[in-house]
Amino acid sequence: MHWRLGMITGVSRQWAGTDRFVVEVDGKKIQALAYRDIVGELELGQRVLLNVSALQRGLGTGGVAFIVAPADELPDDPAPIDGHIVKGRYLPQQLMVQAVEEQDSPHHDEFVDPADLQCVPVVVADLHSAVPAISCGAHLVDPDLSVAYVMTDGAALPAALSISLALMRERSMLVGSVTCGQSVGGDVEATTVANGIIAARRVLGADIVIVAQGPGNVGTGSTYGFSGLDTAWHLQQAALVGGRPIAAVRASSADKRPRHFGLSHHTLTVLGRATPIRVEVPIPSVEDRGADYGRAYASLQADVQQLAERHEVVPVEAAGLYDALADCPVQLRTMGRDLSQDPLSFMCAGAAGMWAAQVSRSR
């Protein structure tokens, strides 16, 4: 850990549950995130204790400083709750929450021998950046469908880190979110992904459920060393509760790393090796988006043939999808690239949303 003391000198941006402050540390101004549920309401001129480890290492999504606590006074105690579930267990900043399925929850009975979800479509994605594109694709087919997001604990734990999640809620792209396992801060808390999917359907009323980790996925360039490997189990949990599991493939027409160009090796590993049940794999129709897109799409199609024996590859007619993505109320970015720079990434996610919407309408 790298600890520093600093003083808040400005406000960079604020969104649901989160403040991004300008903090002066050792004569330099840096960006620092503060989660209000943990540190309370902070003010300009206040001294704060920071963790600057990720900032000093130059990490991507999480490469900022985090405010740990006010330096000179304690934050207010949180409001009392009935729950007894601890998230961030055994960390100094662990939080008490009420999980949607625990005994004192008004929804507890929904989770005791739960009713089958009757094939509600559950789209499982590797990257958090796919979530708004999936929602856009679904709403292109039917603007009236309700979409909920189940955030797993494979990457960032606080939902408050995600600006896109806050904007999706604000702009009616989602009816709500469920944070599962150690992730925290959704509209509803759950202990497992399986119960998170049930909550998305039974408590939030979703017609379509999206399951994905939060921002800041981990990859090591090794076969099994990436946080998205958990999506194999998430697909199985979707089936376990009676959902219809749909795999959103990870693909790219711009990534310079051969293992992620076309169909990512993450998707090939998850669907080709790690997922024992048969799932649906939507693939968008080809579009003319330049030479790199064409090369990447041809590579993707060749790799998808490896999956066709294990899973049902679903061609999706994606007319109008690119324009819908371009008009998305939330900015689309993945690995630092936007829609125009990496269209295949978002087209694949959007096609999964389109297919989920078609499934939902046919139920």
PDB file of C-alpha atoms in Angstrom, residues 78-271:
ATOM      1  CA  PRO A  78     -24.122   4.914   8.390  1.00  0.00           C
ATOM      2  CA  ALA A  79     -27.873   4.692   8.852  1.00  0.00           C
ATOM      3  CA  PRO A  80     -28.935   1.540  10.728  1.00  0.00           C
ATOM      4  CA  ILE A  81     -30.025  -1.442   8.615  1.00  0.00           C
ATOM      5  CA  ASP A  82     -31.690  -4.781   9.291  1.00  0.00           C
ATOM      6  CA  GLY A  83     -29.216  -6.802   7.254  1.00  0.00           C
ATOM      7  CA  HIS A  84     -26.305  -8.832   8.542  1.00  0.00           C
ATOM      8  CA  ILE A  85     -24.347  -9.545   5.327  1.00  0.00           C
ATOM      9  CA  VAL A  86     -20.799  -8.161   5.245  1.00  0.00           C
ATOM     10  CA  LYS A  87     -19.193  -7.061   1.974  1.00  0.00           C
ATOM     11  CA  GLY A  88     -15.498  -6.317   1.689  1.00  0.00           C
ATOM     12  CA  ARG A  89     -15.144  -8.930   4.417  1.00  0.00           C
ATOM     13  CA  TYR A  90     -12.210  -8.546   6.805  1.00  0.00           C
ATOM     14  CA  LEU A  91     -11.049  -5.316   5.185  1.00  0.00           C
ATOM     15  CA  PRO A  92     -10.875  -2.256   7.444  1.00  0.00           C
ATOM     16  CA  GLN A  93     -13.662  -0.681   5.390  1.00  0.00           C
ATOM     17  CA  GLN A  94     -16.051  -3.629   5.311  1.00  0.00           C
ATOM     18  CA  LEU A  95     -19.728  -2.692   4.924  1.00  0.00           C
ATOM     19  CA  MET A  96     -22.901  -4.173   6.361  1.00  0.00           C
ATOM     20  CA  VAL A  97     -25.756  -4.581   3.877  1.00  0.00           C
ATOM     21  CA  GLN A  98     -29.106  -6.307   3.702  1.00  0.00           C
ATOM     22  CA  ALA A  99     -29.029  -8.963   1.006  1.00  0.00           C
ATOM     23  CA  VAL A 100     -32.222  -9.404  -0.951  1.00  0.00           C
ATOM     24  CA  GLU A 101     -32.482 -13.074   0.000  1.00  0.00           C
ATOM     25  CA  GLU A 102     -31.666 -13.032   3.718  1.00  0.00           C
ATOM     26  CA  GLN A 103     -34.255 -13.912   6.328  1.00  0.00           C
ATOM     27  CA  ASP A 104     -35.237 -10.353   7.294  1.00  0.00           C
ATOM     28  CA  SER A 105     -35.659  -9.223   3.695  1.00  0.00           C
ATOM     29  CA  PRO A 106     -39.245  -8.716   2.481  1.00  0.00           C
ATOM     30  CA  HIS A 107     -38.236 -10.723  -0.613  1.00  0.00           C
ATOM     31  CA  HIS A 108     -36.852 -13.720   1.271  1.00  0.00           C
ATOM     32  CA  ASP A 109     -39.626 -16.114   0.237  1.00  0.00           C
ATOM     33  CA  GLU A 110     -38.811 -15.594  -3.461  1.00  0.00           C
ATOM     34  CA  PHE A 111     -35.473 -17.323  -2.877  1.00  0.00           C
ATOM     35  CA  VAL A 112     -36.598 -20.328  -0.828  1.00  0.00           C
ATOM     36  CA  ASP A 113     -37.072 -23.125  -3.364  1.00  0.00           C
ATOM     37  CA  PRO A 114     -37.346 -20.418  -6.048  1.00  0.00           C
ATOM     38  CA  ALA A 115     -39.734 -20.743  -8.961  1.00  0.00           C
ATOM     39  CA  ASP A 116     -38.217 -21.410 -12.371  1.00  0.00           C
ATOM     40  CA  LEU A 117     -37.570 -18.204 -14.331  1.00  0.00           C
ATOM     41  CA  GLN A 118     -39.197 -19.738 -17.411  1.00  0.00           C
ATOM     42  CA  CYS A 119     -36.407 -18.992 -19.853  1.00  0.00           C
ATOM     43  CA  VAL A 120     -36.020 -15.276 -19.202  1.00  0.00           C
ATOM     44  CA  PRO A 121     -33.023 -14.293 -21.394  1.00  0.00           C
ATOM     45  CA  VAL A 122     -29.797 -13.830 -19.425  1.00  0.00           C
ATOM     46  CA  VAL A 123     -26.952 -12.268 -21.414  1.00  0.00           C
ATOM     47  CA  VAL A 124     -23.547 -12.986 -19.900  1.00  0.00           C
ATOM     48  CA  ALA A 125     -20.637 -10.770 -20.970  1.00  0.00           C
ATOM     49  CA  ASP A 126     -16.930 -10.723 -20.189  1.00  0.00           C
ATOM     50  CA  LEU A 127     -16.407  -6.952 -20.042  1.00  0.00           C
ATOM     51  CA  HIS A 128     -18.321  -4.208 -18.234  1.00  0.00           C
ATOM     52  CA  SER A 129     -18.027  -2.061 -21.372  1.00  0.00           C
ATOM     53  CA  ALA A 130     -20.391  -4.458 -23.150  1.00  0.00           C
ATOM     54  CA  VAL A 131     -23.319  -3.656 -20.827  1.00  0.00           C
ATOM     55  CA  PRO A 132     -24.540  -0.393 -22.453  1.00  0.00           C
ATOM     56  CA  ALA A 133     -24.154  -1.877 -25.943  1.00  0.00           C
ATOM     57  CA  ILE A 134     -26.232  -4.927 -24.947  1.00  0.00           C
ATOM     58  CA  SER A 135     -28.926  -2.634 -23.575  1.00  0.00           C
ATOM     59  CA  CYS A 136     -28.864  -0.540 -26.773  1.00  0.00           C
ATOM     60  CA  GLY A 137     -29.283  -3.656 -28.895  1.00  0.00           C
ATOM     61  CA  ALA A 138     -32.210  -4.861 -26.802  1.00  0.00           C
ATOM     62  CA  HIS A 139     -33.968  -1.498 -26.947  1.00  0.00           C
ATOM     63  CA  LEU A 140     -33.421  -1.278 -30.709  1.00  0.00           C
ATOM     64  CA  VAL A 141     -35.685  -4.328 -31.039  1.00  0.00           C
ATOM     65  CA  ASP A 142     -38.179  -3.227 -28.375  1.00  0.00           C
ATOM     66  CA  PRO A 143     -37.825   0.100 -26.514  1.00  0.00           C
ATOM     67  CA  ASP A 144     -40.366  -1.012 -23.897  1.00  0.00           C
ATOM     68  CA  LEU A 145     -38.365  -3.979 -22.567  1.00  0.00           C
ATOM     69  CA  SER A 146     -36.997  -3.697 -19.024  1.00  0.00           C
ATOM     70  CA  VAL A 147     -33.296  -4.504 -18.663  1.00  0.00           C
ATOM     71  CA  ALA A 148     -31.456  -5.081 -15.367  1.00  0.00           C
ATOM     72  CA  TYR A 149     -27.742  -5.481 -14.701  1.00  0.00           C
ATOM     73  CA  VAL A 150     -26.240  -8.063 -12.353  1.00  0.00           C
ATOM     74  CA  MET A 151     -22.719  -6.962 -11.393  1.00  0.00           C
ATOM     75  CA  THR A 152     -20.374  -9.719 -10.277  1.00  0.00           C
ATOM     76  CA  ASP A 153     -17.264  -9.340  -8.142  1.00  0.00           C
ATOM     77  CA  GLY A 154     -14.686 -10.304 -10.765  1.00  0.00           C
ATOM     78  CA  ALA A 155     -13.331  -6.760 -11.105  1.00  0.00           C
ATOM     79  CA  ALA A 156     -14.246  -3.504  -9.333  1.00  0.00           C
ATOM     80  CA  LEU A 157     -16.267  -4.129  -6.179  1.00  0.00           C
ATOM     81  CA  PRO A 158     -18.063  -0.748  -5.757  1.00  0.00           C
ATOM     82  CA  ALA A 159     -20.778  -0.183  -8.347  1.00  0.00           C
ATOM     83  CA  ALA A 160     -20.220   3.511  -7.676  1.00  0.00           C
ATOM     84  CA  LEU A 161     -16.988   3.378  -9.692  1.00  0.00           C
ATOM     85  CA  SER A 162     -18.977   3.023 -12.922  1.00  0.00           C
ATOM     86  CA  ILE A 163     -20.080   6.323 -14.452  1.00  0.00           C
ATOM     87  CA  SER A 164     -21.772   4.377 -17.251  1.00  0.00           C
ATOM     88  CA  LEU A 165     -23.905   2.454 -14.730  1.00  0.00           C
ATOM     89  CA  ALA A 166     -25.062   5.709 -13.127  1.00  0.00           C
ATOM     90  CA  LEU A 167     -25.893   7.172 -16.550  1.00  0.00           C
ATOM     91  CA  MET A 168     -27.701   4.022 -17.709  1.00  0.00           C
ATOM     92  CA  ARG A 169     -29.959   4.218 -14.659  1.00  0.00           C
ATOM     93  CA  GLU A 170     -30.479   7.952 -15.158  1.00  0.00           C
ATOM     94  CA  ARG A 171     -31.316   7.556 -18.859  1.00  0.00           C
ATOM     95  CA  SER A 172     -33.674   4.579 -18.476  1.00  0.00           C
ATOM     96  CA  MET A 173     -31.389   2.049 -20.159  1.00  0.00           C
ATOM     97  CA  LEU A 174     -31.656  -0.075 -16.995  1.00  0.00           C
ATOM     98  CA  VAL A 175     -34.451  -0.539 -14.470  1.00  0.00           C
ATOM     99  CA  GLY A 176     -31.862  -1.273 -11.812  1.00  0.00           C
ATOM    100  CA  SER A 177     -28.788  -3.202 -10.799  1.00  0.00           C
ATOM    101  CA  VAL A 178     -27.921  -6.046  -8.449  1.00  0.00           C
ATOM    102  CA  THR A 179     -24.463  -6.338  -6.894  1.00  0.00           C
ATOM    103  CA  CYS A 180     -23.395  -9.893  -6.055  1.00  0.00           C
ATOM    104  CA  GLY A 181     -20.774 -11.578  -3.902  1.00  0.00           C
ATOM    105  CA  GLN A 182     -18.306  -8.939  -2.717  1.00  0.00           C
ATOM    106  CA  SER A 183     -19.464  -6.255  -5.158  1.00  0.00           C
ATOM    107  CA  VAL A 184     -21.589  -3.610  -3.472  1.00  0.00           C
ATOM    108  CA  GLY A 185     -23.759  -0.583  -4.147  1.00  0.00           C
ATOM    109  CA  GLY A 186     -26.459  -1.806  -6.540  1.00  0.00           C
ATOM    110  CA  ASP A 187     -30.128  -1.082  -6.101  1.00  0.00           C
ATOM    111  CA  VAL A 188     -30.314  -4.591  -4.621  1.00  0.00           C
ATOM    112  CA  GLU A 189     -27.606  -6.677  -2.912  1.00  0.00           C
ATOM    113  CA  ALA A 190     -27.278 -10.437  -3.363  1.00  0.00           C
ATOM    114  CA  THR A 191     -24.911 -13.082  -2.053  1.00  0.00           C
ATOM    115  CA  THR A 192     -24.579 -15.065  -5.304  1.00  0.00           C
ATOM    116  CA  VAL A 193     -24.967 -14.518  -9.034  1.00  0.00           C
ATOM    117  CA  ALA A 194     -27.787 -17.082  -9.133  1.00  0.00           C
ATOM    118  CA  ASN A 195     -29.815 -15.120  -6.616  1.00  0.00           C
ATOM    119  CA  GLY A 196     -28.779 -11.896  -8.355  1.00  0.00           C
ATOM    120  CA  ILE A 197     -30.420 -13.153 -11.553  1.00  0.00           C
ATOM    121  CA  ILE A 198     -33.562 -14.127  -9.639  1.00  0.00           C
ATOM    122  CA  ALA A 199     -33.611 -10.678  -8.010  1.00  0.00           C
ATOM    123  CA  ALA A 200     -33.213  -8.948 -11.364  1.00  0.00           C
ATOM    124  CA  ARG A 201     -36.283 -10.766 -12.646  1.00  0.00           C
ATOM    125  CA  ARG A 202     -38.493 -11.138  -9.571  1.00  0.00           C
ATOM    126  CA  VAL A 203     -37.626  -7.965  -7.625  1.00  0.00           C
ATOM    127  CA  LEU A 204     -36.605  -5.464 -10.332  1.00  0.00           C
ATOM    128  CA  GLY A 205     -39.019  -6.846 -12.940  1.00  0.00           C
ATOM    129  CA  ALA A 206     -36.488  -7.267 -15.760  1.00  0.00           C
ATOM    130  CA  ASP A 207     -37.482  -8.765 -19.102  1.00  0.00           C
ATOM    131  CA  ILE A 208     -33.767  -9.194 -19.894  1.00  0.00           C
ATOM    132  CA  VAL A 209     -30.936  -9.735 -17.415  1.00  0.00           C
ATOM    133  CA  ILE A 210     -27.326  -8.759 -18.181  1.00  0.00           C
ATOM    134  CA  VAL A 211     -24.564 -10.379 -16.100  1.00  0.00           C
ATOM    135  CA  ALA A 212     -21.048  -8.944 -16.238  1.00  0.00           C
ATOM    136  CA  GLN A 213     -18.189  -7.973 -13.952  1.00  0.00           C
ATOM    137  CA  GLY A 214     -17.661  -4.359 -12.985  1.00  0.00           C
ATOM    138  CA  PRO A 215     -15.034  -2.076 -14.544  1.00  0.00           C
ATOM    139  CA  GLY A 216     -11.365  -3.054 -14.439  1.00  0.00           C
ATOM    140  CA  ASN A 217     -11.117  -6.658 -15.605  1.00  0.00           C
ATOM    141  CA  VAL A 218      -7.882  -8.583 -15.036  1.00  0.00           C
ATOM    142  CA  GLY A 219      -5.933 -10.365 -17.773  1.00  0.00           C
ATOM    143  CA  THR A 220      -2.482 -11.926 -17.673  1.00  0.00           C
ATOM    144  CA  GLY A 221      -1.996 -13.203 -21.216  1.00  0.00           C
ATOM    145  CA  SER A 222      -2.276 -16.781 -19.944  1.00  0.00           C
ATOM    146  CA  THR A 223      -4.902 -19.368 -20.825  1.00  0.00           C
ATOM    147  CA  TYR A 224      -6.878 -19.282 -17.582  1.00  0.00           C
ATOM    148  CA  GLY A 225      -5.525 -16.129 -15.957  1.00  0.00           C
ATOM    149  CA  PHE A 226      -8.323 -13.656 -16.621  1.00  0.00           C
ATOM    150  CA  SER A 227     -11.264 -12.575 -14.503  1.00  0.00           C
ATOM    151  CA  GLY A 228     -13.702 -13.248 -17.343  1.00  0.00           C
ATOM    152  CA  LEU A 229     -13.195 -16.986 -16.888  1.00  0.00           C
ATOM    153  CA  ASP A 230     -15.973 -16.732 -14.293  1.00  0.00           C
ATOM    154  CA  THR A 231     -18.482 -16.156 -17.091  1.00  0.00           C
ATOM    155  CA  ALA A 232     -18.514 -19.918 -17.684  1.00  0.00           C
ATOM    156  CA  TRP A 233     -19.990 -20.359 -14.199  1.00  0.00           C
ATOM    157  CA  HIS A 234     -22.326 -17.380 -14.649  1.00  0.00           C
ATOM    158  CA  LEU A 235     -23.836 -19.018 -17.740  1.00  0.00           C
ATOM    159  CA  GLN A 236     -24.404 -22.164 -15.712  1.00  0.00           C
ATOM    160  CA  GLN A 237     -26.041 -20.207 -12.897  1.00  0.00           C
ATOM    161  CA  ALA A 238     -28.383 -18.609 -15.436  1.00  0.00           C
ATOM    162  CA  ALA A 239     -29.475 -22.084 -16.499  1.00  0.00           C
ATOM    163  CA  LEU A 240     -29.638 -23.258 -12.873  1.00  0.00           C
ATOM    164  CA  VAL A 241     -32.379 -20.756 -12.017  1.00  0.00           C
ATOM    165  CA  GLY A 242     -34.343 -21.410 -15.217  1.00  0.00           C
ATOM    166  CA  GLY A 243     -32.990 -18.577 -17.328  1.00  0.00           C
ATOM    167  CA  ARG A 244     -31.987 -18.881 -20.973  1.00  0.00           C
ATOM    168  CA  PRO A 245     -28.204 -18.343 -21.073  1.00  0.00           C
ATOM    169  CA  ILE A 246     -26.896 -16.191 -23.932  1.00  0.00           C
ATOM    170  CA  ALA A 247     -23.154 -15.588 -24.327  1.00  0.00           C
ATOM    171  CA  ALA A 248     -22.062 -12.161 -25.566  1.00  0.00           C
ATOM    172  CA  VAL A 249     -18.766 -12.794 -27.317  1.00  0.00           C
ATOM    173  CA  ARG A 250     -15.752 -10.587 -26.768  1.00  0.00           C
ATOM    174  CA  ALA A 251     -14.272  -9.480 -30.088  1.00  0.00           C
ATOM    175  CA  SER A 252     -12.266  -6.600 -31.525  1.00  0.00           C
ATOM    176  CA  SER A 253     -11.467  -5.060 -34.877  1.00  0.00           C
ATOM    177  CA  ALA A 254      -8.788  -2.783 -33.406  1.00  0.00           C
ATOM    178  CA  ASP A 255      -6.873  -4.632 -30.674  1.00  0.00           C
ATOM    179  CA  LYS A 256      -3.212  -4.943 -31.652  1.00  0.00           C
ATOM    180  CA  ARG A 257      -2.823  -8.134 -29.621  1.00  0.00           C
ATOM    181  CA  PRO A 258      -3.436 -11.141 -31.875  1.00  0.00           C
ATOM    182  CA  ARG A 259      -5.108 -13.066 -29.030  1.00  0.00           C
ATOM    183  CA  HIS A 260      -7.871 -10.419 -28.869  1.00  0.00           C
ATOM    184  CA  PHE A 261      -8.192  -9.505 -32.587  1.00  0.00           C
ATOM    185  CA  GLY A 262     -11.326 -11.038 -34.095  1.00  0.00           C
ATOM    186  CA  LEU A 263     -12.772 -13.400 -31.514  1.00  0.00           C
ATOM    187  CA  SER A 264     -10.908 -12.987 -28.218  1.00  0.00           C
ATOM    188  CA  HIS A 265      -9.101 -15.976 -26.740  1.00  0.00           C
ATOM    189  CA  HIS A 266     -11.099 -15.234 -23.584  1.00  0.00           C
ATOM    190  CA  THR A 267     -14.328 -16.183 -25.379  1.00  0.00           C
ATOM    191  CA  LEU A 268     -12.686 -19.197 -27.013  1.00  0.00           C
ATOM    192  CA  THR A 269     -11.505 -20.440 -23.634  1.00  0.00           C
ATOM    193  CA  VAL A 270     -14.807 -19.828 -21.840  1.00  0.00           C
ATOM    194  CA  LEU A 271     -17.052 -21.330 -24.510  1.00  0.00           C
TER     195      LEU A 271
END
